[in-house]
PDB file of C-alpha atoms in Angstrom:
ATOM      1  CA  MET V   1      14.035   7.843 102.084  1.00 94.00           C
ATOM      2  CA  ASN V   2      17.535   8.285 100.544  1.00 94.00           C
ATOM      3  CA  HIS V   3      20.777   6.551 101.753  1.00 92.00           C
ATOM      4  CA  ILE V   4      23.849   8.594 101.111  1.00 93.00           C
ATOM      5  CA  PHE V   5      27.254   7.031 100.583  1.00 93.00           C
ATOM      6  CA  ARG V   6      30.472   8.884 100.428  1.00 95.00           C
ATOM      7  CA  LEU V   7      33.752   8.077  99.058  1.00 94.00           C
ATOM      8  CA  GLN V   8      37.051   9.878  99.515  1.00 97.00           C
ATOM      9  CA  ALA V   9      39.916   9.315  97.008  1.00 96.00           C
ATOM     10  CA  ASP V  10      43.567  10.376  96.838  1.00 96.00           C
ATOM     11  CA  TRP V  11      45.498  10.107  93.646  1.00 96.00           C
ATOM     12  CA  ASN V  12      49.342  10.536  93.519  1.00 91.00           C
ATOM     13  CA  GLY V  13      49.958  11.512  89.831  1.00 91.00           C
ATOM     14  CA  GLY V  14      49.307  10.663  86.255  1.00 91.00           C
ATOM     15  CA  ARG V  15      47.779   7.632  84.547  1.00 91.00           C
ATOM     16  CA  ASN V  16      50.242   5.098  85.939  1.00 91.00           C
ATOM     17  CA  SER V  17      50.304   6.333  89.468  1.00 94.00           C
ATOM     18  CA  THR V  18      48.403   4.803  92.386  1.00 95.00           C
ATOM     19  CA  GLY V  19      45.949   6.185  94.962  1.00 95.00           C
ATOM     20  CA  THR V  20      43.694   5.143  97.759  1.00 96.00           C
ATOM     21  CA  ILE V  21      39.964   5.137  98.322  1.00 96.00           C
ATOM     22  CA  GLU V  22      38.015   5.047 101.529  1.00 96.00           C
ATOM     23  CA  SER V  23      34.229   4.549 102.027  1.00 96.00           C
ATOM     24  CA  GLY V  24      32.716   3.052 105.142  1.00 94.00           C
ATOM     25  CA  GLN V  25      34.428  -0.331 105.670  1.00 94.00           C
ATOM     26  CA  LEU V  26      36.199  -0.210 102.332  1.00 94.00           C
ATOM     27  CA  LYS V  27      39.718   1.130 102.327  1.00 96.00           C
ATOM     28  CA  THR V  28      42.090   0.104  99.757  1.00 95.00           C
ATOM     29  CA  GLU V  29      44.737   1.143  97.158  1.00 96.00           C
ATOM     30  CA  ILE V  30      43.873   1.709  93.563  1.00 96.00           C
ATOM     31  CA  SER V  31      45.530   1.738  90.186  1.00 96.00           C
ATOM     32  CA  ILE V  32      45.115   0.530  86.664  1.00 92.00           C
ATOM     33  CA  PRO V  33      45.663  -3.173  86.364  1.00 91.00           C
ATOM     34  CA  GLU V  34      48.788  -4.542  84.948  1.00 92.00           C
ATOM     35  CA  SER V  35      46.828  -6.269  82.121  1.00 87.00           C
ATOM     36  CA  MET V  36      45.862  -2.654  80.951  1.00 86.00           C
ATOM     37  CA  GLY V  37      49.235  -1.301  81.177  1.00 88.00           C
ATOM     38  CA  GLY V  38      49.087   0.095  84.733  1.00 90.00           C
ATOM     39  CA  PRO V  39      51.091  -0.729  87.915  1.00 94.00           C
ATOM     40  CA  GLY V  40      48.561  -3.328  89.172  1.00 92.00           C
ATOM     41  CA  VAL V  41      48.579  -2.029  92.825  1.00 94.00           C
ATOM     42  CA  GLY V  42      45.467  -2.576  94.903  1.00 94.00           C
ATOM     43  CA  THR V  43      42.138  -2.811  93.096  1.00 95.00           C
ATOM     44  CA  ASN V  44      40.766  -1.060  90.077  1.00 94.00           C
ATOM     45  CA  PRO V  45      37.472   0.159  88.692  1.00 92.00           C
ATOM     46  CA  ASP V  46      36.828  -3.119  86.712  1.00 93.00           C
ATOM     47  CA  GLU V  47      37.178  -5.269  89.811  1.00 95.00           C
ATOM     48  CA  MET V  48      35.116  -2.773  91.921  1.00 95.00           C
ATOM     49  CA  LEU V  49      32.166  -2.850  89.404  1.00 96.00           C
ATOM     50  CA  LEU V  50      32.376  -6.531  89.327  1.00 97.00           C
ATOM     51  CA  GLY V  51      32.461  -6.719  93.140  1.00 96.00           C
ATOM     52  CA  ALA V  52      29.439  -4.278  93.498  1.00 96.00           C
ATOM     53  CA  ALA V  53      27.441  -6.477  90.966  1.00 97.00           C
ATOM     54  CA  ALA V  54      28.406  -9.768  92.615  1.00 97.00           C
ATOM     55  CA  THR V  55      27.802  -8.644  96.299  1.00 97.00           C
ATOM     56  CA  CYS V  56      24.446  -7.101  95.272  1.00 97.00           C
ATOM     57  CA  TYR V  57      23.393 -10.210  93.494  1.00 97.00           C
ATOM     58  CA  ILE V  58      24.304 -12.701  96.240  1.00 98.00           C
ATOM     59  CA  ILE V  59      22.658 -10.589  98.928  1.00 97.00           C
ATOM     60  CA  THR V  60      19.593 -10.140  96.846  1.00 97.00           C
ATOM     61  CA  LEU V  61      19.361 -13.917  96.088  1.00 98.00           C
ATOM     62  CA  ALA V  62      19.909 -14.748  99.845  1.00 97.00           C
ATOM     63  CA  ALA V  63      17.145 -12.389 100.924  1.00 97.00           C
ATOM     64  CA  MET V  64      14.738 -13.844  98.188  1.00 97.00           C
ATOM     65  CA  LEU V  65      15.509 -17.383  99.378  1.00 97.00           C
ATOM     66  CA  GLU V  66      14.827 -16.374 102.975  1.00 97.00           C
ATOM     67  CA  ARG V  67      11.554 -14.761 102.258  1.00 97.00           C
ATOM     68  CA  SER V  68      10.510 -17.843 100.346  1.00 96.00           C
ATOM     69  CA  SER V  69      11.484 -20.094 103.284  1.00 95.00           C
ATOM     70  CA  ILE V  70      13.853 -22.101 101.117  1.00 95.00           C
ATOM     71  CA  GLY V  71      16.401 -23.648 103.406  1.00 94.00           C
ATOM     72  CA  VAL V  72      20.058 -23.108 102.287  1.00 96.00           C
ATOM     73  CA  GLU V  73      22.975 -25.317 103.179  1.00 95.00           C
ATOM     74  CA  SER V  74      25.462 -23.256 101.237  1.00 96.00           C
ATOM     75  CA  LEU V  75      25.520 -20.388  98.630  1.00 97.00           C
ATOM     76  CA  THR V  76      28.654 -19.456  96.823  1.00 98.00           C
ATOM     77  CA  LEU V  77      29.313 -17.424  93.701  1.00 98.00           C
ATOM     78  CA  ASP V  78      31.668 -17.113  90.966  1.00 98.00           C
ATOM     79  CA  SER V  79      31.244 -14.045  88.800  1.00 98.00           C
ATOM     80  CA  GLU V  80      33.054 -13.055  85.613  1.00 98.00           C
ATOM     81  CA  ALA V  81      33.359  -9.741  83.741  1.00 97.00           C
ATOM     82  CA  VAL V  82      34.328  -9.198  80.153  1.00 96.00           C
ATOM     83  CA  VAL V  83      35.997  -5.867  79.207  1.00 93.00           C
ATOM     84  CA  ASP V  84      36.491  -5.251  75.498  1.00 93.00           C
ATOM     85  CA  VAL V  85      39.472  -3.300  74.290  1.00 88.00           C
ATOM     86  CA  THR V  86      38.952  -1.934  70.645  1.00 91.00           C
ATOM     87  CA  ASN V  87      41.124   1.006  69.285  1.00 90.00           C
ATOM     88  CA  ASN V  88      42.385   1.496  72.839  1.00 84.00           C
ATOM     89  CA  ILE V  89      38.749   2.102  74.097  1.00 88.00           C
ATOM     90  CA  PHE V  90      37.747   0.040  77.146  1.00 88.00           C
ATOM     91  CA  THR V  91      34.166  -0.943  77.311  1.00 92.00           C
ATOM     92  CA  TYR V  92      32.684  -3.026  80.138  1.00 95.00           C
ATOM     93  CA  LYS V  93      30.713  -5.657  78.053  1.00 96.00           C
ATOM     94  CA  SER V  94      29.278  -8.234  80.380  1.00 97.00           C
ATOM     95  CA  ILE V  95      28.992  -9.775  83.840  1.00 97.00           C
ATOM     96  CA  THR V  96      27.976 -13.297  84.374  1.00 97.00           C
ATOM     97  CA  HIS V  97      27.052 -14.731  87.760  1.00 97.00           C
ATOM     98  CA  ARG V  98      27.336 -18.392  88.504  1.00 98.00           C
ATOM     99  CA  PRO V  99      25.838 -19.157  91.874  1.00 98.00           C
ATOM    100  CA  LEU V 100      26.096 -22.604  93.289  1.00 97.00           C
ATOM    101  CA  LEU V 101      23.305 -23.108  95.623  1.00 96.00           C
ATOM    102  CA  VAL V 102      22.952 -26.245  97.885  1.00 95.00           C
ATOM    103  CA  LEU V 103      19.500 -26.556  99.437  1.00 95.00           C
ATOM    104  CA  THR V 104      19.230 -28.176 102.811  1.00 93.00           C
ATOM    105  CA  GLY V 105      18.411 -31.821 102.659  1.00 88.00           C
ATOM    106  CA  GLY V 106      14.874 -33.088 102.373  1.00 85.00           C
ATOM    107  CA  GLN V 107      13.457 -30.294 100.073  1.00 86.00           C
ATOM    108  CA  ASP V 108      11.527 -31.397  97.040  1.00 88.00           C
ATOM    109  CA  GLU V 109      11.719 -30.675  93.436  1.00 91.00           C
ATOM    110  CA  GLU V 110       9.314 -27.773  93.765  1.00 93.00           C
ATOM    111  CA  ALA V 111      11.751 -25.925  96.236  1.00 93.00           C
ATOM    112  CA  ARG V 112      14.572 -26.622  93.871  1.00 94.00           C
ATOM    113  CA  THR V 113      12.611 -25.191  90.924  1.00 95.00           C
ATOM    114  CA  LYS V 114      11.555 -22.195  92.855  1.00 97.00           C
ATOM    115  CA  ALA V 115      15.168 -21.535  94.027  1.00 97.00           C
ATOM    116  CA  GLU V 116      16.257 -21.722  90.289  1.00 96.00           C
ATOM    117  CA  LYS V 117      13.691 -19.119  89.348  1.00 97.00           C
ATOM    118  CA  LEU V 118      14.820 -16.919  92.158  1.00 97.00           C
ATOM    119  CA  ALA V 119      18.352 -17.237  91.081  1.00 97.00           C
ATOM    120  CA  TYR V 120      17.428 -15.780  87.713  1.00 97.00           C
ATOM    121  CA  LYS V 121      15.055 -13.148  89.338  1.00 96.00           C
ATOM    122  CA  ALA V 122      17.728 -11.913  91.666  1.00 96.00           C
ATOM    123  CA  GLU V 123      19.835 -10.839  88.627  1.00 92.00           C
ATOM    124  CA  SER V 124      17.187  -8.446  87.403  1.00 92.00           C
ATOM    125  CA  SER V 125      16.101  -7.396  90.986  1.00 95.00           C
ATOM    126  CA  CYS V 126      19.593  -6.158  92.165  1.00 93.00           C
ATOM    127  CA  MET V 127      19.892  -2.374  92.128  1.00 94.00           C
ATOM    128  CA  ILE V 128      23.371  -2.505  90.634  1.00 95.00           C
ATOM    129  CA  THR V 129      22.121  -4.636  87.775  1.00 94.00           C
ATOM    130  CA  ARG V 130      19.368  -2.124  87.376  1.00 94.00           C
ATOM    131  CA  ALA V 131      22.006   0.789  87.277  1.00 95.00           C
ATOM    132  CA  LEU V 132      23.915  -1.049  84.607  1.00 95.00           C
ATOM    133  CA  GLN V 133      20.898  -1.871  82.555  1.00 94.00           C
ATOM    134  CA  GLY V 134      21.327  -0.805  78.851  1.00 94.00           C
ATOM    135  CA  ASN V 135      25.089  -0.544  79.243  1.00 95.00           C
ATOM    136  CA  VAL V 136      26.396  -3.924  80.504  1.00 96.00           C
ATOM    137  CA  GLU V 137      24.863  -7.315  79.818  1.00 96.00           C
ATOM    138  CA  VAL V 138      24.331  -9.058  83.195  1.00 96.00           C
ATOM    139  CA  SER V 139      23.183 -12.753  83.392  1.00 96.00           C
ATOM    140  CA  ALA V 140      23.077 -15.679  85.801  1.00 96.00           C
ATOM    141  CA  GLU V 141      23.867 -19.349  85.204  1.00 97.00           C
ATOM    142  CA  PRO V 142      22.778 -21.041  88.392  1.00 97.00           C
ATOM    143  CA  THR V 143      23.554 -24.488  89.626  1.00 96.00           C
ATOM    144  CA  ILE V 144      21.096 -25.860  92.223  1.00 95.00           C
ATOM    145  CA  THR V 145      21.378 -28.989  94.094  1.00 92.00           C
ATOM    146  CA  VAL V 146      19.726 -30.478  97.291  1.00 89.00           C
ATOM    147  CA  GLY V 147      21.960 -31.655 100.167  1.00 85.00           C
ATOM    148  CA  GLU V 148      21.798 -34.999 101.926  1.00 80.00           C
ATOM    149  CA  LYS V 149      18.809 -35.402 104.223  1.00 71.00           C
ATOM    150  CA  THR V 150      19.903 -35.632 107.855  1.00 61.00           C
ATOM    151  CA  PRO V 151      18.124 -38.180 110.113  1.00 57.00           C
TER     152      PRO V 151
END
């Protein structure tokens, strides 16, 4: 079974112009970021790629934890991308996901260890990471804690 996604884009001129994109629930302005010499309006391809990788990773991790019956009090994510600029050539180098996972209280060390393994496995299981494989280094640096046990 194939899932089809469509995106419509409108661009208003040359390199330093702005545009819009719309795809399902996503509707936003786009341009080149100020840090790369553009107008910095809306989002840009670098943020969108990071957003795709981060949302895929956190959803994949949440599903894996649920299937493993590991209780989660909270799951947050800080992701960082590195784009190299050499000789005016922009290359997306790496993405690092740093999930902070707080397990529900009362879980043992075995659950914490399994959650940590899943946090690493989710990085390679995500379809966006698989699409980037061989081009962009993607890694995970999880922090796993167990919350207070409630009476």
